[in-house]
XYZ file of C-alpha atoms in Angstrom:
562
model
C -10.391 15.381 -30.284
C -9.346 12.062 -32.883
C -9.958 11.554 -35.680
C -11.401 7.689 -36.353
C -9.039 5.570 -37.548
C -5.582 7.650 -36.535
C -3.399 5.764 -34.034
C -1.228 8.219 -31.431
C 1.977 6.196 -29.791
C 3.022 5.702 -26.246
C 6.898 7.168 -25.622
C 7.932 4.837 -21.870
C 10.219 7.097 -20.980
C 8.919 10.435 -20.414
C 6.766 9.776 -16.898
C 3.259 9.821 -17.251
C 1.459 12.375 -14.782
C -1.820 12.439 -14.263
C -3.580 14.033 -11.061
C -5.927 11.617 -8.724
C -8.426 14.928 -8.682
C -8.978 14.500 -12.738
C -7.100 17.521 -12.570
C -4.627 16.200 -16.179
C -6.331 16.979 -19.277
C -8.045 14.211 -20.820
C -6.562 13.736 -24.226
C -7.298 10.632 -26.678
C -4.645 8.135 -27.274
C -6.405 5.603 -29.289
C -10.251 6.207 -31.743
C -12.424 2.400 -33.961
C -14.979 0.506 -33.863
C -15.693 -2.489 -32.017
C -18.505 -4.509 -32.001
C -20.290 -6.024 -29.121
C -22.740 -8.672 -27.353
C -25.453 -6.473 -25.564
C -27.070 -8.373 -22.003
C -29.557 -9.824 -24.966
C -26.729 -11.428 -26.897
C -27.414 -8.843 -29.457
C -24.416 -7.301 -32.089
C -23.894 -3.139 -31.597
C -21.289 -1.216 -32.742
C -19.238 1.199 -30.375
C -17.237 4.099 -30.993
C -14.123 3.394 -28.459
C -11.778 5.516 -27.129
C -9.152 5.445 -25.163
C -7.744 9.044 -23.133
C -5.307 8.661 -20.491
C -7.814 8.098 -17.924
C -10.570 5.905 -18.856
C -11.980 3.578 -22.062
C -15.070 5.336 -22.953
C -17.598 2.852 -24.851
C -20.340 4.529 -26.900
C -23.087 3.114 -28.880
C -23.399 4.164 -32.552
C -27.160 3.928 -31.868
C -29.944 6.075 -31.637
C -31.769 3.919 -29.400
C -31.309 4.623 -25.231
C -30.332 1.152 -24.685
C -26.838 0.465 -24.434
C -26.100 3.963 -22.705
C -21.978 5.150 -23.145
C -20.074 2.809 -20.812
C -16.887 4.481 -19.187
C -13.950 2.974 -17.491
C -11.420 3.932 -14.892
C -8.370 3.018 -16.339
C -6.986 2.752 -12.866
C -9.974 0.048 -12.737
C -9.094 -2.119 -14.941
C -6.771 -5.079 -13.985
C -5.200 -6.670 -17.589
C -6.720 -7.652 -21.105
C -6.267 -10.629 -23.581
C -6.940 -11.620 -27.301
C -8.875 -14.539 -27.921
C -9.876 -15.862 -31.622
C -13.079 -17.032 -32.078
C -13.997 -20.886 -33.454
C -16.076 -21.640 -35.697
C -19.836 -23.244 -34.879
C -19.066 -25.542 -37.892
C -16.743 -26.434 -40.072
C -18.357 -24.505 -43.186
C -18.651 -21.512 -41.200
C -16.074 -19.212 -42.056
C -15.361 -16.221 -39.348
C -12.798 -13.879 -38.537
C -13.757 -12.826 -35.642
C -10.852 -11.548 -32.406
C -12.353 -10.834 -28.918
C -10.488 -8.650 -26.614
C -11.215 -9.015 -23.229
C -10.926 -6.848 -20.395
C -11.323 -7.429 -17.169
C -11.572 -4.740 -14.346
C -13.290 -4.156 -11.137
C -15.123 -1.046 -11.064
C -17.083 0.163 -7.406
C -20.551 -1.118 -7.255
C -23.472 -0.211 -4.347
C -25.182 -2.569 -4.324
C -27.776 -0.828 -1.087
C -25.722 1.234 1.701
C -22.707 -1.463 0.723
C -19.598 0.028 -1.406
C -17.295 -2.283 -2.969
C -15.006 -3.841 -5.737
C -17.181 -5.764 -8.020
C -15.687 -8.095 -10.916
C -16.433 -6.543 -14.436
C -16.035 -8.161 -18.352
C -15.625 -5.742 -21.592
C -15.694 -8.175 -25.259
C -15.248 -6.278 -27.689
C -15.530 -7.854 -30.835
C -12.313 -7.191 -33.754
C -13.993 -8.366 -37.350
C -13.137 -5.338 -39.488
C -10.696 -7.148 -41.965
C -11.199 -10.572 -43.869
C -7.713 -11.267 -42.199
C -6.416 -12.773 -39.262
C -4.007 -11.558 -38.321
C -4.964 -8.080 -39.076
C -7.874 -7.953 -37.030
C -4.731 -9.990 -34.220
C -2.703 -7.250 -34.878
C -5.492 -4.731 -34.270
C -7.255 -6.276 -31.202
C -2.939 -6.558 -29.839
C -2.252 -2.747 -29.913
C -5.154 -1.766 -27.710
C -4.155 -3.809 -25.058
C -0.184 -3.325 -25.459
C -2.442 0.703 -25.263
C -4.984 -0.245 -22.154
C -1.435 -2.046 -20.194
C 0.354 1.058 -20.760
C -2.143 2.770 -19.752
C -3.064 1.360 -16.775
C 0.070 1.489 -15.774
C 0.812 4.715 -16.163
C 4.555 3.856 -17.201
C 3.472 6.081 -21.115
C 2.029 8.875 -22.222
C 0.731 9.375 -25.261
C 3.296 11.090 -28.222
C 1.475 12.577 -31.009
C 3.458 12.848 -34.611
C 4.337 9.092 -34.862
C 2.845 7.466 -37.739
C 1.034 3.803 -37.344
C 2.935 2.032 -39.033
C 6.609 3.032 -37.443
C 5.450 1.919 -33.387
C 2.713 -1.477 -35.138
C 5.668 -4.277 -33.875
C 5.999 -2.606 -30.069
C 5.917 -6.502 -28.495
C 3.854 -6.616 -24.904
C 7.165 -7.502 -22.991
C 8.481 -3.993 -23.779
C 5.518 -3.856 -21.136
C 7.744 -5.535 -17.901
C 6.313 -8.777 -17.086
C 6.375 -8.409 -13.392
C 7.626 -11.617 -11.229
C 6.528 -12.382 -7.535
C 7.771 -13.379 -3.825
C 4.717 -14.802 -1.964
C 5.175 -14.633 1.967
C 1.871 -16.218 2.799
C 1.053 -16.812 7.082
C -0.755 -19.825 7.192
C -1.972 -20.030 10.536
C -2.440 -15.953 10.912
C -6.329 -14.578 12.384
C -9.010 -17.063 11.602
C -6.259 -19.428 9.477
C -7.982 -18.387 6.177
C -4.953 -16.587 4.650
C -3.779 -19.520 2.021
C -7.402 -19.528 0.780
C -7.307 -16.170 0.766
C -4.782 -16.537 -1.541
C -5.994 -19.383 -3.519
C -9.150 -17.998 -4.504
C -9.065 -14.304 -4.249
C -5.923 -13.342 -5.581
C -4.608 -15.974 -7.883
C -7.138 -14.930 -10.311
C -6.842 -10.978 -10.729
C -3.142 -11.422 -11.028
C -3.192 -14.364 -13.899
C -4.990 -11.760 -15.375
C -2.801 -8.938 -15.514
C -0.148 -11.599 -16.452
C 2.049 -11.954 -13.218
C 3.773 -15.444 -12.404
C 4.766 -15.681 -8.558
C 6.599 -18.115 -6.210
C 4.844 -18.549 -2.711
C 6.768 -19.571 0.648
C 4.697 -20.321 3.350
C 5.362 -19.861 7.410
C 6.024 -22.172 9.077
C 7.059 -20.319 12.527
C 8.340 -17.852 14.353
C 10.712 -15.173 12.608
C 10.785 -17.992 10.071
C 10.274 -15.345 7.036
C 12.813 -12.850 8.412
C 14.679 -15.984 8.091
C 14.844 -16.681 4.531
C 14.385 -13.174 3.540
C 17.790 -12.680 5.453
C 19.536 -15.184 2.515
C 17.109 -14.953 -0.516
C 17.742 -14.167 -3.633
C 15.864 -11.468 -4.247
C 17.087 -10.094 -7.515
C 14.545 -12.430 -9.382
C 11.986 -10.540 -8.117
C 10.405 -7.601 -8.426
C 8.441 -7.324 -5.414
C 7.213 -9.203 -2.324
C 3.258 -9.667 -1.530
C 3.065 -10.399 2.046
C -0.594 -12.350 3.034
C -2.031 -12.310 6.465
C -1.178 -9.724 9.425
C 1.139 -7.418 10.696
C 3.011 -10.013 12.129
C 4.647 -11.493 8.538
C 5.134 -7.419 7.279
C 6.946 -6.804 10.347
C 9.092 -9.925 9.707
C 9.418 -9.350 5.866
C 10.946 -5.574 6.830
C 12.868 -6.849 9.104
C 14.265 -9.821 7.495
C 15.637 -7.075 4.796
C 16.796 -4.537 7.719
C 19.636 -7.819 8.257
C 20.425 -8.651 5.295
C 23.789 -7.404 4.580
C 22.652 -5.439 1.211
C 19.668 -4.039 2.931
C 21.014 -0.578 2.098
C 19.510 -1.412 -1.229
C 17.071 -4.930 -0.812
C 14.832 -1.736 1.092
C 13.464 -0.199 -1.477
C 11.691 -3.743 -3.312
C 8.337 -3.270 -3.711
C 6.286 -4.709 -0.768
C 2.430 -4.988 -1.508
C -0.125 -5.824 1.428
C -2.756 -7.951 1.521
C -5.399 -8.483 4.520
C -5.065 -11.654 5.320
C -4.463 -12.163 9.795
C -6.312 -10.727 12.262
C -4.516 -7.344 12.618
C -4.541 -5.465 8.931
C -3.150 -1.930 10.599
C -1.475 -1.277 7.076
C -3.662 -2.345 4.472
C -6.815 -1.184 5.776
C -5.021 2.577 6.626
C -3.936 2.552 2.393
C -7.571 1.984 1.629
C -8.905 4.378 3.853
C -6.628 6.554 1.896
C -7.462 5.598 -1.618
C -11.462 5.543 -0.094
C -11.954 1.822 0.051
C -14.777 0.743 1.593
C -12.740 -0.775 4.729
C -15.305 -3.011 6.506
C -16.444 -5.187 4.308
C -13.198 -5.362 1.389
C -10.151 -4.449 1.673
C -8.122 -7.540 -0.429
C -9.944 -7.014 -3.580
C -8.767 -3.122 -3.562
C -4.858 -4.389 -1.933
C -4.683 -7.056 -4.988
C -5.251 -3.643 -7.063
C -2.570 -1.863 -4.752
C -0.122 -5.437 -6.104
C -1.470 -4.693 -9.926
C -0.256 -1.855 -9.830
C 3.020 -0.520 -11.360
C 2.843 1.915 -8.550
C 4.077 3.268 -5.311
C 4.293 4.823 -2.205
C 7.081 6.186 0.345
C 6.275 4.485 3.666
C 8.496 6.106 6.810
C 9.505 3.670 8.796
C 10.660 3.650 13.009
C 13.383 2.440 14.585
C 12.218 1.691 18.245
C 15.381 0.987 20.374
C 15.076 -1.252 23.843
C 18.382 -1.499 26.391
C 19.803 -3.740 24.044
C 19.027 -3.733 21.177
C 16.444 -2.031 18.075
C 13.649 -3.298 15.849
C 12.307 -1.335 13.282
C 8.563 -0.113 13.514
C 5.788 0.235 11.103
C 2.451 0.647 12.578
C 2.239 1.447 15.734
C 3.409 1.285 19.952
C 0.614 0.781 22.416
C 1.611 0.575 26.281
C -0.811 0.557 28.855
C -4.594 -0.620 28.247
C -3.955 -0.566 24.157
C -1.532 -2.966 24.864
C -3.461 -4.626 27.363
C -6.268 -5.516 24.328
C -3.920 -6.984 21.585
C -1.632 -9.109 24.471
C -5.642 -10.137 26.224
C -7.093 -11.264 22.496
C -4.239 -13.908 22.065
C -5.910 -16.673 23.423
C -9.443 -15.520 20.921
C -7.416 -15.826 17.573
C -10.173 -17.779 15.993
C -12.340 -14.720 16.174
C -10.613 -12.687 13.465
C -10.606 -8.966 14.105
C -13.865 -9.246 16.524
C -11.444 -10.731 19.807
C -10.372 -7.289 20.173
C -13.787 -6.049 20.740
C -14.281 -8.655 22.984
C -11.657 -8.056 25.357
C -11.777 -3.838 25.156
C -15.059 -4.079 26.113
C -13.807 -6.366 29.333
C -10.670 -4.873 29.760
C -12.174 -0.935 29.667
C -14.890 -1.854 32.214
C -11.748 -2.020 35.042
C -8.475 -0.733 33.437
C -5.960 -0.149 34.595
C -3.681 2.765 35.551
C -0.014 2.379 34.633
C 2.919 5.648 36.006
C 5.506 5.509 33.487
C 7.442 8.472 31.491
C 6.644 10.057 28.796
C 9.771 12.507 26.970
C 9.826 13.349 23.556
C 10.059 16.019 20.796
C 7.368 17.411 19.093
C 7.059 17.709 15.087
C 7.685 21.727 14.759
C 8.933 23.317 11.529
C 12.645 24.277 14.057
C 12.528 20.928 15.440
C 12.263 19.370 11.711
C 14.983 21.543 10.692
C 17.347 19.469 13.057
C 15.987 16.884 11.459
C 17.366 17.704 8.209
C 20.606 18.992 9.592
C 21.063 16.256 11.693
C 21.039 13.805 8.856
C 23.119 15.967 6.274
C 25.685 14.958 9.086
C 24.836 12.111 8.756
C 24.950 11.303 5.424
C 28.798 13.955 5.116
C 30.514 11.210 7.714
C 29.559 7.913 6.185
C 28.669 8.799 2.262
C 31.298 9.952 -0.597
C 29.243 8.978 -3.451
C 25.705 7.817 -4.309
C 25.029 4.232 -4.034
C 23.055 1.293 -7.007
C 20.566 1.283 -5.811
C 18.531 -2.033 -7.328
C 14.734 -1.588 -6.715
C 14.380 2.593 -7.619
C 10.529 4.356 -7.163
C 10.473 7.334 -9.982
C 7.355 7.956 -8.870
C 8.258 8.933 -5.902
C 10.525 12.202 -6.711
C 7.857 14.902 -5.541
C 6.051 13.712 -2.337
C 5.090 16.054 -0.300
C 6.434 15.273 3.378
C 6.893 17.572 5.991
C 4.438 19.115 5.918
C 5.707 20.744 1.711
C 9.175 21.463 3.646
C 10.775 20.096 0.072
C 14.549 20.507 2.643
C 13.382 17.848 4.971
C 12.184 14.974 3.059
C 13.232 11.701 4.426
C 13.878 11.307 0.616
C 16.081 13.299 -0.007
C 18.545 11.566 2.815
C 17.703 7.162 -0.009
C 21.273 8.011 -1.027
C 22.781 6.881 3.396
C 25.642 4.306 2.432
C 26.886 2.883 5.709
C 28.745 -0.093 4.379
C 27.931 -3.563 5.082
C 27.098 -3.537 8.611
C 24.138 -5.438 8.999
C 23.197 -2.990 12.375
C 24.506 0.307 10.749
C 20.743 1.142 10.179
C 20.020 1.018 13.897
C 22.860 3.471 14.688
C 21.044 5.740 12.194
C 20.320 8.571 14.947
C 18.945 12.290 15.283
C 17.301 12.960 18.280
C 17.961 9.934 20.018
C 20.486 9.751 22.892
C 22.236 6.709 24.757
C 20.448 5.302 27.517
C 22.964 6.779 29.881
C 22.462 10.221 29.348
C 19.365 12.432 30.122
C 16.539 14.161 27.311
C 18.185 17.215 25.831
C 16.570 20.068 28.034
C 14.587 20.798 24.354
C 12.460 17.998 24.710
C 9.014 17.721 27.331
C 8.391 15.203 30.149
C 5.501 14.808 30.764
C 5.540 12.092 34.034
C 2.298 10.041 36.111
C 0.257 7.561 35.328
C -1.605 6.981 32.486
C -4.482 4.623 30.605
C -2.899 4.346 27.490
C 0.093 5.519 25.527
C -0.395 4.139 21.708
C 1.917 5.637 19.145
C 0.992 5.240 15.531
C 2.629 6.030 12.234
C -0.310 5.208 10.199
C -4.084 5.619 10.693
C -5.444 3.056 11.393
C -4.747 0.241 14.031
C -6.626 -1.978 12.964
C -10.008 -2.184 10.566
C -12.176 -1.232 14.165
C -9.350 1.045 15.704
C -8.750 4.859 13.799
C -5.672 5.615 16.418
C -4.510 8.783 14.669
C -7.322 9.497 11.497
C -4.473 13.098 10.260
C -1.711 10.069 9.649
C -0.367 9.506 6.605
C 2.501 7.251 5.455
C 5.514 9.706 3.861
C 4.334 12.495 6.294
C 7.174 11.872 9.309
C 5.257 12.511 11.923
C 4.960 10.163 14.879
C 1.181 10.637 16.293
C 0.525 10.787 20.203
C -2.339 8.911 21.960
C -2.132 10.147 25.581
C -5.261 9.085 27.693
C -3.826 10.448 31.965
C -4.845 9.608 35.405
C -7.233 13.336 35.084
C -9.926 11.361 32.634
C -12.945 10.137 34.356
C -12.724 6.309 34.506
C -16.509 5.597 33.087
C -15.054 8.297 30.254
C -12.456 5.206 29.056
C -15.804 3.293 27.214
C -16.748 5.593 25.243
C -13.215 7.001 24.477
C -12.597 2.985 22.532
C -16.040 3.195 20.869
C -15.186 6.872 20.085
C -11.366 5.219 18.152
C -13.052 3.764 15.540
C -13.872 6.339 13.154
C -11.028 8.648 15.436
C -13.952 10.490 16.644
C -11.703 10.411 19.993
C -9.445 13.081 18.787
C -12.087 15.922 19.381
C -12.455 15.064 22.744
C -10.318 17.074 25.999
C -9.560 14.199 27.150
C -7.590 12.698 25.156
C -4.310 14.047 23.843
C -3.062 14.294 19.970
C 0.635 14.724 20.201
C 2.467 15.089 16.966
C 5.997 14.237 18.096
C 9.287 13.266 15.615
C 11.075 11.402 18.695
C 9.973 10.508 22.762
C 10.838 8.089 24.969
C 8.994 6.034 27.562
C 10.207 5.315 30.153
C 7.942 1.783 32.884
C 7.982 2.540 36.117
C 5.364 -0.721 36.870
C 6.758 -4.373 35.314
C 3.779 -5.929 34.547
C 2.835 -2.800 31.428
C 3.712 -5.042 28.054
C 4.003 -2.933 25.562
C 2.396 -4.202 22.088
C 4.559 -3.278 18.767
C 2.569 -3.972 15.071
C 0.302 -6.045 17.567
C 2.898 -8.416 18.353
C 3.752 -8.694 22.161
C 7.505 -6.855 23.461
C 7.929 -6.975 27.834
C 8.047 -3.705 28.943
C 11.811 -2.560 29.409
C 12.355 1.495 28.477
C 11.521 2.849 24.412
C 12.660 5.045 22.964
C 11.543 6.026 18.556
C 12.661 8.289 15.866
C 11.658 8.505 12.569
C 14.268 6.461 9.558
C 15.919 8.968 7.061
C 14.917 6.104 4.804
C 12.364 4.944 3.632
C 9.674 1.301 2.394
C 8.643 1.472 -1.563
C 4.417 -0.153 -0.728
C 2.681 -1.198 -3.615
C -0.324 1.494 -4.351
C -2.949 3.093 -6.791
């Protein structure tokens, strides 16, 4: 434990390593005395310790109240230094208030959700404004650096050497906020003003807002926007706007650099697959409030990789982020469009009616299982693409050093997608559509080592995230960077009476335990419908019936996360 008054400083060049399971050793960074007003407006003195995991306030009193307070650094969004104005002209005060804003998980009855809290520490040990302000600013800098996980304590430095470190060394961020005001229940802009802006202001983040005016507007805007002045892009809408943003990045001449700009997701539409999947992975409550945890992900300066899926049709190719549905689920999503005013509840309404009389559609489905042998084949194919196209490693405009050691591909480091991010295909805007390891040409049959199923299906789902909506977990084992497409098959031998129960089981992902449902992890697939009435739903949007094949792309996007 550090001595009171002894300060250790930060080395911002050294990465901060901290386990999500609190396996990292807790180390005291700063320790000092502060006073604070309690609930009954009584001044109490505290010993305040800042560690790499939490801010701990221990009262200097034998009274049982107040108790020791512990604030996780992951919950802190910002802090400010304010002067205390004297109550009268004759009164003289040198107090400085250090205001700390944080959002802990609070349990109210059986509901868990994030709630705003504020801790006010009083700095008044000196009779000099400047000394008290410098002391408060030092703690503010340390809190921000620690909560951002960009620096770690470094012993052996004297206080005077780094007292003057300016806050600007923790880079200020400027974000592009993309909003679809007519998405879902048309509350996206209201969510931004009332629930996103206050947190961004507390964390001292600036922004520019762009409103989507029509379909594919954001894709066209991102294609020509100057992204060099932004530190990230925020999508406040459903999955459709995020789909436009990513595909807009891939249309750019510098797509291989622009695709690495950090992307934040705030649910504001009727389909929020990526936002809810990310919250579920972080053990957040997804049934009550997913907006606050999503904004906390944006405020955090960390990112995590997200796989992208190349979807090829007979005449074009697009990039998918969350899922592809065909059959019953696609019918539910498409037919629910006229009930957009009901939000995500509309899927439950149409799903109830569709499941009572489900249709069977005929198709031919071919796929490559995600075995270790096939992953090795994919890795070798990607390496040959790199050798053919790439002579030197390009400079990426946006880097993500926090995700170097992700454990994708079930622990095989040499098979990870991030090993192929040095791929550079020049300035061609369509070259990413041609990066394939398994997919054959449309005029060619699938290779012999592919598995093929031909027959009638109630439903085929291809998911790359755990949830396709707040209330539907299609692939509960899916991860953002597991390099896997999860096929969910409901074939014709399933009794019709069981279909409604299986849809209900999808709410918690329990359908995977049923013998009627086939869940297959694959690396690539080809789906050839024989019924012209069977349309697709790609990331929650309509796609006409046509042959479709997909594969995991060898590069990822960076999603803001904690």
